[in-house]
PDB file of C-alpha atoms in Angstrom:
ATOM      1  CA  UNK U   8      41.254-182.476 -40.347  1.00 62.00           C
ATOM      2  CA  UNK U   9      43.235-185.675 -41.288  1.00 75.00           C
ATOM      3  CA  UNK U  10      46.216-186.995 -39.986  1.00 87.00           C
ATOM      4  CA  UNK U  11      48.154-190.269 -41.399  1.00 93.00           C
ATOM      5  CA  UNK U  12      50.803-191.724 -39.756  1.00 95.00           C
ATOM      6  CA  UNK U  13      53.088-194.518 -41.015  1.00 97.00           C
ATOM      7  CA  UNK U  14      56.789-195.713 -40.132  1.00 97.00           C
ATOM      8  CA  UNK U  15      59.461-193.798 -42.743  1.00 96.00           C
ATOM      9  CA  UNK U  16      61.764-197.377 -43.120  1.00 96.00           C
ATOM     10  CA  UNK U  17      61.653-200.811 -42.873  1.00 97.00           C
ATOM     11  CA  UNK U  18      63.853-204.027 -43.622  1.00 97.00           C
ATOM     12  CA  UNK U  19      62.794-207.516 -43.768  1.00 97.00           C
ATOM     13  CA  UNK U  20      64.427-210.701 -45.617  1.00 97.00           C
ATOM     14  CA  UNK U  21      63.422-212.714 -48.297  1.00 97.00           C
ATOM     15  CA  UNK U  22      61.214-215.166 -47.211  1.00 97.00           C
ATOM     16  CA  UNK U  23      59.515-213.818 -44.079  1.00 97.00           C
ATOM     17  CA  UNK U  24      56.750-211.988 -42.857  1.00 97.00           C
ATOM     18  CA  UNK U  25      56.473-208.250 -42.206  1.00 98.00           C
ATOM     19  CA  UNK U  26      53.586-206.034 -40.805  1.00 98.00           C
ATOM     20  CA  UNK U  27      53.662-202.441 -41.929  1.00 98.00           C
ATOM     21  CA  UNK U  28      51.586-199.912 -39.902  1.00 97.00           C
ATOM     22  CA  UNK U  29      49.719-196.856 -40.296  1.00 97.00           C
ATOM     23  CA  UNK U  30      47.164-195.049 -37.543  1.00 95.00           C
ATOM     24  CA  UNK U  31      44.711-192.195 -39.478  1.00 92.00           C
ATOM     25  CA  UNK U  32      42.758-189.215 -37.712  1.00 88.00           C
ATOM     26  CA  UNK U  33      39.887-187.963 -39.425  1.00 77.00           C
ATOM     27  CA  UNK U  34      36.891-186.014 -38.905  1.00 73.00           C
ATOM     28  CA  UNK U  35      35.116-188.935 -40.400  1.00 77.00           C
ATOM     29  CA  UNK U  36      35.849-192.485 -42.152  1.00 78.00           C
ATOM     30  CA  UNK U  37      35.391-193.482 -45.622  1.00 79.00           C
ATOM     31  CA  UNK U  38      37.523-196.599 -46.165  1.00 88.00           C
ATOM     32  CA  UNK U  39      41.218-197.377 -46.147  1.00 92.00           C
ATOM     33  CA  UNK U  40      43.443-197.812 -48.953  1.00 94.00           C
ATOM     34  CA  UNK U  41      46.808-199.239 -49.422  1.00 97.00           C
ATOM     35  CA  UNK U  42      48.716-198.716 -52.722  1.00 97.00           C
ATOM     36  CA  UNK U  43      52.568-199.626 -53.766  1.00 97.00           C
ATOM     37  CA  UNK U  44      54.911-197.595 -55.310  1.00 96.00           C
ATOM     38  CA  UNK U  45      58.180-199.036 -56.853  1.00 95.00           C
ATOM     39  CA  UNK U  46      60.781-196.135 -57.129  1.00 92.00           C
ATOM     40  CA  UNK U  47      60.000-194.130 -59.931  1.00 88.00           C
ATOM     41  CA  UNK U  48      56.498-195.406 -60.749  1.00 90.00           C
ATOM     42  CA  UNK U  49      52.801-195.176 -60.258  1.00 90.00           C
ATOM     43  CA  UNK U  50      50.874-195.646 -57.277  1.00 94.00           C
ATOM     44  CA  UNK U  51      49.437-199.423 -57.933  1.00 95.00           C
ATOM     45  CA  UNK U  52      46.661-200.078 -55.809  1.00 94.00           C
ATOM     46  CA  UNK U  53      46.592-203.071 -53.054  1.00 96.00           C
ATOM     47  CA  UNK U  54      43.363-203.517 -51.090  1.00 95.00           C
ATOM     48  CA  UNK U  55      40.769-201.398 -50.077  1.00 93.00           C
ATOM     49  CA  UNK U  56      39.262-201.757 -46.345  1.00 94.00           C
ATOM     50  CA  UNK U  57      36.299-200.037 -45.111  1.00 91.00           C
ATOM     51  CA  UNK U  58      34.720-202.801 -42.511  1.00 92.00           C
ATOM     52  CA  UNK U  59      36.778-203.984 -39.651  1.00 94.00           C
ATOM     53  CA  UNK U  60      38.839-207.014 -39.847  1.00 95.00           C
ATOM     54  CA  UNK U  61      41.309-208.783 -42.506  1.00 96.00           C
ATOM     55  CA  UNK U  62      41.041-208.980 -46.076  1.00 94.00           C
ATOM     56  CA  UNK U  63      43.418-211.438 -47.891  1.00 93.00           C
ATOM     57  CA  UNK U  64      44.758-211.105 -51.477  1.00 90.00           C
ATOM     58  CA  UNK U  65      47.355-213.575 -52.262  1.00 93.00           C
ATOM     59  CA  UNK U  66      50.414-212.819 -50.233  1.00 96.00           C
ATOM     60  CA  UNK U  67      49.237-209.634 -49.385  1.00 96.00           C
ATOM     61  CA  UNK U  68      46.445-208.543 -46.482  1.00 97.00           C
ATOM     62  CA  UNK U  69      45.241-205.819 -44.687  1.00 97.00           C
ATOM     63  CA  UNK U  70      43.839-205.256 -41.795  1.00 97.00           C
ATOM     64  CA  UNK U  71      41.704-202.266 -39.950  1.00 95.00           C
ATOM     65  CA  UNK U  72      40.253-201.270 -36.879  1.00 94.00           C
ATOM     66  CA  UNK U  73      37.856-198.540 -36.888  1.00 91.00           C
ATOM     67  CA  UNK U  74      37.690-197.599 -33.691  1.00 90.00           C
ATOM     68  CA  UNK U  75      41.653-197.757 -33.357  1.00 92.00           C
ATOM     69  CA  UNK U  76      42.006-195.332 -36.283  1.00 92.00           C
ATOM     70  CA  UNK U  77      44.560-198.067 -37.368  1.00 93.00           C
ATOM     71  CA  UNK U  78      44.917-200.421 -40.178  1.00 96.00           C
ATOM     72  CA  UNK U  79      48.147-202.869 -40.634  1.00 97.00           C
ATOM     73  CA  UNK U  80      49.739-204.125 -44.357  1.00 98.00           C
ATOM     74  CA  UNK U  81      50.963-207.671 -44.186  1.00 98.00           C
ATOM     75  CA  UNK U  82      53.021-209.233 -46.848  1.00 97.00           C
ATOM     76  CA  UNK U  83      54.055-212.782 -46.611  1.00 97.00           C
ATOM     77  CA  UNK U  84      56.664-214.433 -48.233  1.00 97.00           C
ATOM     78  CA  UNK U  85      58.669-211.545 -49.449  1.00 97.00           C
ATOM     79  CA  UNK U  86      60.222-211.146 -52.336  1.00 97.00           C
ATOM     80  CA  UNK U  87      63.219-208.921 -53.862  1.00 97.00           C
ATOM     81  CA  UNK U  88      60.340-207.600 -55.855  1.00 97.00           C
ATOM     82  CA  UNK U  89      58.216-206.493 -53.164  1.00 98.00           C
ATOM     83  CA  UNK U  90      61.163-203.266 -52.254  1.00 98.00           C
ATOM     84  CA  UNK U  91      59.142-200.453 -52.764  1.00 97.00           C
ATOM     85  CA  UNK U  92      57.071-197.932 -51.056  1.00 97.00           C
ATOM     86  CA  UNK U  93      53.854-198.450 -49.229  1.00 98.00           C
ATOM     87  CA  UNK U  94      51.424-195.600 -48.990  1.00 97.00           C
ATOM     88  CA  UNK U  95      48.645-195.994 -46.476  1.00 96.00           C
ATOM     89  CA  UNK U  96      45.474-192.914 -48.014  1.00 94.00           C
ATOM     90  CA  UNK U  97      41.829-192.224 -46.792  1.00 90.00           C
ATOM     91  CA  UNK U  98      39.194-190.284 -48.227  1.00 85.00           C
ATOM     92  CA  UNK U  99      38.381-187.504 -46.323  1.00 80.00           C
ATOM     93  CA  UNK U 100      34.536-188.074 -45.404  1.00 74.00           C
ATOM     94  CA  UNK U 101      32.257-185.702 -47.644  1.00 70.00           C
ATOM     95  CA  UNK U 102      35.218-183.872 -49.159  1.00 68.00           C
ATOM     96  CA  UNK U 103      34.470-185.176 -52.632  1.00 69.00           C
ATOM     97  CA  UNK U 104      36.904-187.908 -54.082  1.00 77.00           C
ATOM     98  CA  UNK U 105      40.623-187.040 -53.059  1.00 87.00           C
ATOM     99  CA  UNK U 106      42.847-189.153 -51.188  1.00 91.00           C
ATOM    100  CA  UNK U 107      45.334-188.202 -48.498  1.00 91.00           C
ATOM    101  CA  UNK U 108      48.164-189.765 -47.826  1.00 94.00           C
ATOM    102  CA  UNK U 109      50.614-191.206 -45.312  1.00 95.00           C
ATOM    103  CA  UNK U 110      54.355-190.388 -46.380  1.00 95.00           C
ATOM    104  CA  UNK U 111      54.975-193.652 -47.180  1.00 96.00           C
ATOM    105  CA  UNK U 112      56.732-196.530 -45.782  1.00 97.00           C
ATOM    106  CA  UNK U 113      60.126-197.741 -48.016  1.00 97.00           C
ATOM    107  CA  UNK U 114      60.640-200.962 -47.620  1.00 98.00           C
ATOM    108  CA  UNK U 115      63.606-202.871 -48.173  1.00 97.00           C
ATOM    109  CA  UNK U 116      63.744-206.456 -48.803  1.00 97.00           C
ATOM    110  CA  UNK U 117      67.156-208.112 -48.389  1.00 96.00           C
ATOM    111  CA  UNK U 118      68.752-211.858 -49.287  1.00 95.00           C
TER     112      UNK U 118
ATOM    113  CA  UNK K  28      48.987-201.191 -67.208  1.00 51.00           C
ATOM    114  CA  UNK K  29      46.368-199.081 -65.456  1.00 56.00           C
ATOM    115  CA  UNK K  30      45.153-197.143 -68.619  1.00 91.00           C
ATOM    116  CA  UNK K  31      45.919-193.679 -67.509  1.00 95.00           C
ATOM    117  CA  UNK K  32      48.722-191.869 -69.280  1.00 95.00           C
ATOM    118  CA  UNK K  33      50.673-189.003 -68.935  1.00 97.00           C
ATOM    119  CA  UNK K  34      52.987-186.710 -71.524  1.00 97.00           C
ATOM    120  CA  UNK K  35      55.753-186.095 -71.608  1.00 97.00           C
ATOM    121  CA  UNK K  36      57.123-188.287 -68.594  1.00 96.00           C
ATOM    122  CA  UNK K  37      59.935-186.071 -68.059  1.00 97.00           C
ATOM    123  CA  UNK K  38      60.726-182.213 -68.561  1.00 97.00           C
ATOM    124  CA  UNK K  39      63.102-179.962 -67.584  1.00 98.00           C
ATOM    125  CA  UNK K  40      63.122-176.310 -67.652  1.00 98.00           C
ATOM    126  CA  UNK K  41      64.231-172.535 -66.607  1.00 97.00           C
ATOM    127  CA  UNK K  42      63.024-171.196 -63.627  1.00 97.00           C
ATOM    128  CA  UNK K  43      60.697-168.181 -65.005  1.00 97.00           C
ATOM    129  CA  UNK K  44      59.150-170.604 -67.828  1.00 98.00           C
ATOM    130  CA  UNK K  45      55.924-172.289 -68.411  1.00 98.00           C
ATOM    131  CA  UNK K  46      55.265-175.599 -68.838  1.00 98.00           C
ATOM    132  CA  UNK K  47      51.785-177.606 -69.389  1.00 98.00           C
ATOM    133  CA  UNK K  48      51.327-181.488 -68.820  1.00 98.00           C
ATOM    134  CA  UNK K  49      48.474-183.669 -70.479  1.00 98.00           C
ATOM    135  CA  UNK K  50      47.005-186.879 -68.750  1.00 98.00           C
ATOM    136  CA  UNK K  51      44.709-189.102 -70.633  1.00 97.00           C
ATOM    137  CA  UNK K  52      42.367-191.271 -67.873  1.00 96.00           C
ATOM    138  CA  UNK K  53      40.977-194.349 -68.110  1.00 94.00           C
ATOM    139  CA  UNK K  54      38.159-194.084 -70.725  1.00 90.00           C
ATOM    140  CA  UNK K  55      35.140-195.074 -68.831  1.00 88.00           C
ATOM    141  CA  UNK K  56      36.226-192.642 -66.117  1.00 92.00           C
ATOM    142  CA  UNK K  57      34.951-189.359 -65.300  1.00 91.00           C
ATOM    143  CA  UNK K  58      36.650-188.438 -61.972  1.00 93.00           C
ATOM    144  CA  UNK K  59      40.323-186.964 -62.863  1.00 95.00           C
ATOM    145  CA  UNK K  60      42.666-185.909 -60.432  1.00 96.00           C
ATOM    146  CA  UNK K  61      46.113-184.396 -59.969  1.00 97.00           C
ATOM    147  CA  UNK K  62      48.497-184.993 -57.339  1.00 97.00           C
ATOM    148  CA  UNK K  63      52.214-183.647 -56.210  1.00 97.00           C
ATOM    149  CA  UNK K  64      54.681-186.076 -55.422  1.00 96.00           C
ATOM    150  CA  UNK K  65      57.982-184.910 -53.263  1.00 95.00           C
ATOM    151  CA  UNK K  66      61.097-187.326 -52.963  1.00 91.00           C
ATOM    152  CA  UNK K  67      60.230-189.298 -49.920  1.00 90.00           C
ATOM    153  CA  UNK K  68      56.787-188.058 -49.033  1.00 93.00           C
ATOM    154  CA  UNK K  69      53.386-189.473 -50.233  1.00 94.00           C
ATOM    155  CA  UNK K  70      51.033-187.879 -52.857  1.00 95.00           C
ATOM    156  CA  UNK K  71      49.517-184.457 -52.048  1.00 95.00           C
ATOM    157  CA  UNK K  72      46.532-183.488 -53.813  1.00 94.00           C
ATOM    158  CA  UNK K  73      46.116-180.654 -56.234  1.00 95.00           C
ATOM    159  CA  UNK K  74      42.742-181.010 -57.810  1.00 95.00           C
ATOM    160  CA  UNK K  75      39.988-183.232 -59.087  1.00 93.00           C
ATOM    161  CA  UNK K  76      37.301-183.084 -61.992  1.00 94.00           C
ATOM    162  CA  UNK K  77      34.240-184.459 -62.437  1.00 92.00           C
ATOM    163  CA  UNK K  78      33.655-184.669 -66.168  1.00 92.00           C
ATOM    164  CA  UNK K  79      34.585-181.051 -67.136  1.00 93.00           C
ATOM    165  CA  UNK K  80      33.768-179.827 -63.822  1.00 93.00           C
ATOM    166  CA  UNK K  81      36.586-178.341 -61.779  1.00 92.00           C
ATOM    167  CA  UNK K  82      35.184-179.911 -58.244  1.00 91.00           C
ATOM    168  CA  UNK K  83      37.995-178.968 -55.579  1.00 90.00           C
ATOM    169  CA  UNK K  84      41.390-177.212 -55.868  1.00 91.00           C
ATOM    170  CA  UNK K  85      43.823-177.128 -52.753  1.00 90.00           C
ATOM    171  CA  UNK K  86      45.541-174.620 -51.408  1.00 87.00           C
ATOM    172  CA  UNK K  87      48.798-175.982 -52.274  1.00 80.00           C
ATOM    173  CA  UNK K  88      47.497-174.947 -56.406  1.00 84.00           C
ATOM    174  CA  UNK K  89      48.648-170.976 -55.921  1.00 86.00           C
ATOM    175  CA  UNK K  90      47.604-168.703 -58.849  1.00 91.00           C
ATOM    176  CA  UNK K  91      50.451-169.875 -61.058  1.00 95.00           C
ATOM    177  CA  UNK K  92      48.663-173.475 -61.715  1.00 96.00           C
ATOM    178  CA  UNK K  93      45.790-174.265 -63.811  1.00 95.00           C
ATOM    179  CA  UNK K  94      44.567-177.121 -64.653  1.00 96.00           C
ATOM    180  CA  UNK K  95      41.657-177.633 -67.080  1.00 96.00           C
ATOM    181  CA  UNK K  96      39.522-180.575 -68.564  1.00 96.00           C
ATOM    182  CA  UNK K  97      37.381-179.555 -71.600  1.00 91.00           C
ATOM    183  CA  UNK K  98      36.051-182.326 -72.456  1.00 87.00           C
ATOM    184  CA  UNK K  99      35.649-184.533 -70.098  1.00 85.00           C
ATOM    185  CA  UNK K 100      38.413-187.033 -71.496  1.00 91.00           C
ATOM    186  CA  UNK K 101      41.850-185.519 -71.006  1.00 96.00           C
ATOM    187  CA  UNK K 102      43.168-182.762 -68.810  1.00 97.00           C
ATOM    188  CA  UNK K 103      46.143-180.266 -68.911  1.00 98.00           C
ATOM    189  CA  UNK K 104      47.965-179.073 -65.704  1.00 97.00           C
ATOM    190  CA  UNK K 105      49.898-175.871 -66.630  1.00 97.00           C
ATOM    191  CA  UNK K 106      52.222-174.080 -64.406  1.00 97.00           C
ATOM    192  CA  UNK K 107      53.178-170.925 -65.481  1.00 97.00           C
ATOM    193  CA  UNK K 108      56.332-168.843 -64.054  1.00 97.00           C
ATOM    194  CA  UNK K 109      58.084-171.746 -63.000  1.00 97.00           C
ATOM    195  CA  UNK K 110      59.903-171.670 -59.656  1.00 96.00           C
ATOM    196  CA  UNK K 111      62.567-174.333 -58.138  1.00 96.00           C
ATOM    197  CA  UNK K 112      60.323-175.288 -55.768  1.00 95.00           C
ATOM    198  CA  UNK K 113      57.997-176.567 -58.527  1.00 96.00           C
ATOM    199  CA  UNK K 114      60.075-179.590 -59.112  1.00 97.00           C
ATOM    200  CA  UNK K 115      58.131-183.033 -58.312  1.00 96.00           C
ATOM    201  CA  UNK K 116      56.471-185.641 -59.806  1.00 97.00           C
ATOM    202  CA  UNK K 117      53.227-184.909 -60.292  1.00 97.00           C
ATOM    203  CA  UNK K 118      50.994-187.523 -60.802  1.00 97.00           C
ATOM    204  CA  UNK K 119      47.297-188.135 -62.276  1.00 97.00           C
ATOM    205  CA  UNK K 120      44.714-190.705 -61.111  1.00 96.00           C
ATOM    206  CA  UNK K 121      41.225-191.229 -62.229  1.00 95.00           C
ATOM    207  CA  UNK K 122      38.006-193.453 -60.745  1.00 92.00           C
ATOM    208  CA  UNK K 123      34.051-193.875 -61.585  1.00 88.00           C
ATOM    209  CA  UNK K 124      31.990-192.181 -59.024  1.00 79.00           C
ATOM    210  CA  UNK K 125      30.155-194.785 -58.645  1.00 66.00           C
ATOM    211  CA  UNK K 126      30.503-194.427 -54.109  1.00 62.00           C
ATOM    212  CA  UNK K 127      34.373-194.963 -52.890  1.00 70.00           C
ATOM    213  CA  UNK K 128      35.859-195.708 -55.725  1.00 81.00           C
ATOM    214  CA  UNK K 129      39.800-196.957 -56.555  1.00 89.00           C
ATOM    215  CA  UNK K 130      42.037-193.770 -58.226  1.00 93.00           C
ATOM    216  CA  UNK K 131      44.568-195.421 -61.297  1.00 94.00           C
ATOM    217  CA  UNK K 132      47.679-193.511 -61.580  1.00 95.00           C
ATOM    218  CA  UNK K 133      49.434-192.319 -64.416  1.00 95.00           C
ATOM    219  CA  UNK K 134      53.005-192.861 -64.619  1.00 93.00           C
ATOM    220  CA  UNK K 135      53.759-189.576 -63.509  1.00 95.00           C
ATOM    221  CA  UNK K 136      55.809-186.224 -65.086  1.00 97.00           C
ATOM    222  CA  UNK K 137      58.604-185.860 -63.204  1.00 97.00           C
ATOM    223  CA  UNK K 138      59.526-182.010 -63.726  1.00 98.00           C
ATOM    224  CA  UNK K 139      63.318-180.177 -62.999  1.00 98.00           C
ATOM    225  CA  UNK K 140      63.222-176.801 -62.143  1.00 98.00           C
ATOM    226  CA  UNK K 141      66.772-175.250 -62.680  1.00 96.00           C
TER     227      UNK K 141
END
């Protein structure tokens, strides 16, 4: 089976720096992906992990640890803009191309 | 933009009735997928295609829900005897299948059961 697990809420202020989490079971591992999702909108894909370690995009990086079963979103600088939702997803390994997902983490940025 | 687009964006109907969404993927892409979206959860999936081939359905896609893709190119998601619970967003992504590959969403068609 596959489990995703990722805080429901967060809050952070313009400016700073905030770590959002999410821990995965599965009965095997195919890669990590993180996608944002402003209220009432598409998915919009972020970063895509499947070695260990951190992978920087601009203001945005991710991190993952295999044998953790965990994988962190960081986003510096924040911006009003970057309110939304953050949706941690794996492939299940061998089950063809679908994605699962974590319920999603809202975050809310504030002045 | 992501390419992939979905019709109509918005629909509201009777419990009891039927109603069919279209997406359109990304051109060069022959995996197609549906998702379900709930109000506060995360994306559950529904389906997938590969070209016209119907690859994997969940369980959550009971007998009222069919989804087809004759072509290759677009798909339709129909949902026939609509019930309350229906209402979502339901979403469509599509990838290469070239290995792991990155799913484009649609926009989404947010449906009202009343």
């Amino acid at each position: 089976g596959q489990n995703i697990d990722q805080p429901t809420e967060m809050t952070a202020t313009e400016g700073a720096i905030v770590q959002i989490n999410c821990t995965y079971q599965t009965s095997g591992f195919n890669g990590l992906f993180w996608y944002q999702q402003h209220a009432g909108e598409a998915p919009t894909f972020l970063s895509y992990n499947v070695l260990d370690g951190l992978e920087e995009k601009g203001r945005f990086s991710s991190f993952l640890s295999r044998s953790k079963g965990y994988s962190y979103l960081l986003l510096k600088e924040l911006q009003m803009k970057d309110s939304a939702s953050y949706l941690c997803a794996a492939p299940p390994y061998n089950q063809g191309g679908k994605l699962i997902f974590g319920q999603g983490t809202e975050l809310s940025v504030k002045p | 933009d992501t390419g992939v687009s979905q019709d109509p964006r918005h629909k509201i109907t009777k419990r009891g009735q039927n109603v069919t969404f279209r997406c359109d993927p990304i051109s060069e892409h022959n995996r197609l997928y549906w998702y379900r979206q709930t109000l506060g959860q995360g994306p559950e999936f529904l389906t997938y295609f590969q070209n016209e081939a119907q690859l994997e359905k969940s369980r959550l896609l009971s007998d009222r829900f069919s989804a087809e893709r004759p072509k290759g190119s677009f798909s339709t998601l129909e949902i026939q005897r609509t019930e309350q619970g229906d209402s979502a967003m339901y979403l469509c992504a599509s990838s290469l299948d070239r290995g792991r590959e990155t799913q484009y969403f649609g926009p989404g068609t947010r449906l009202l059961v009343l």
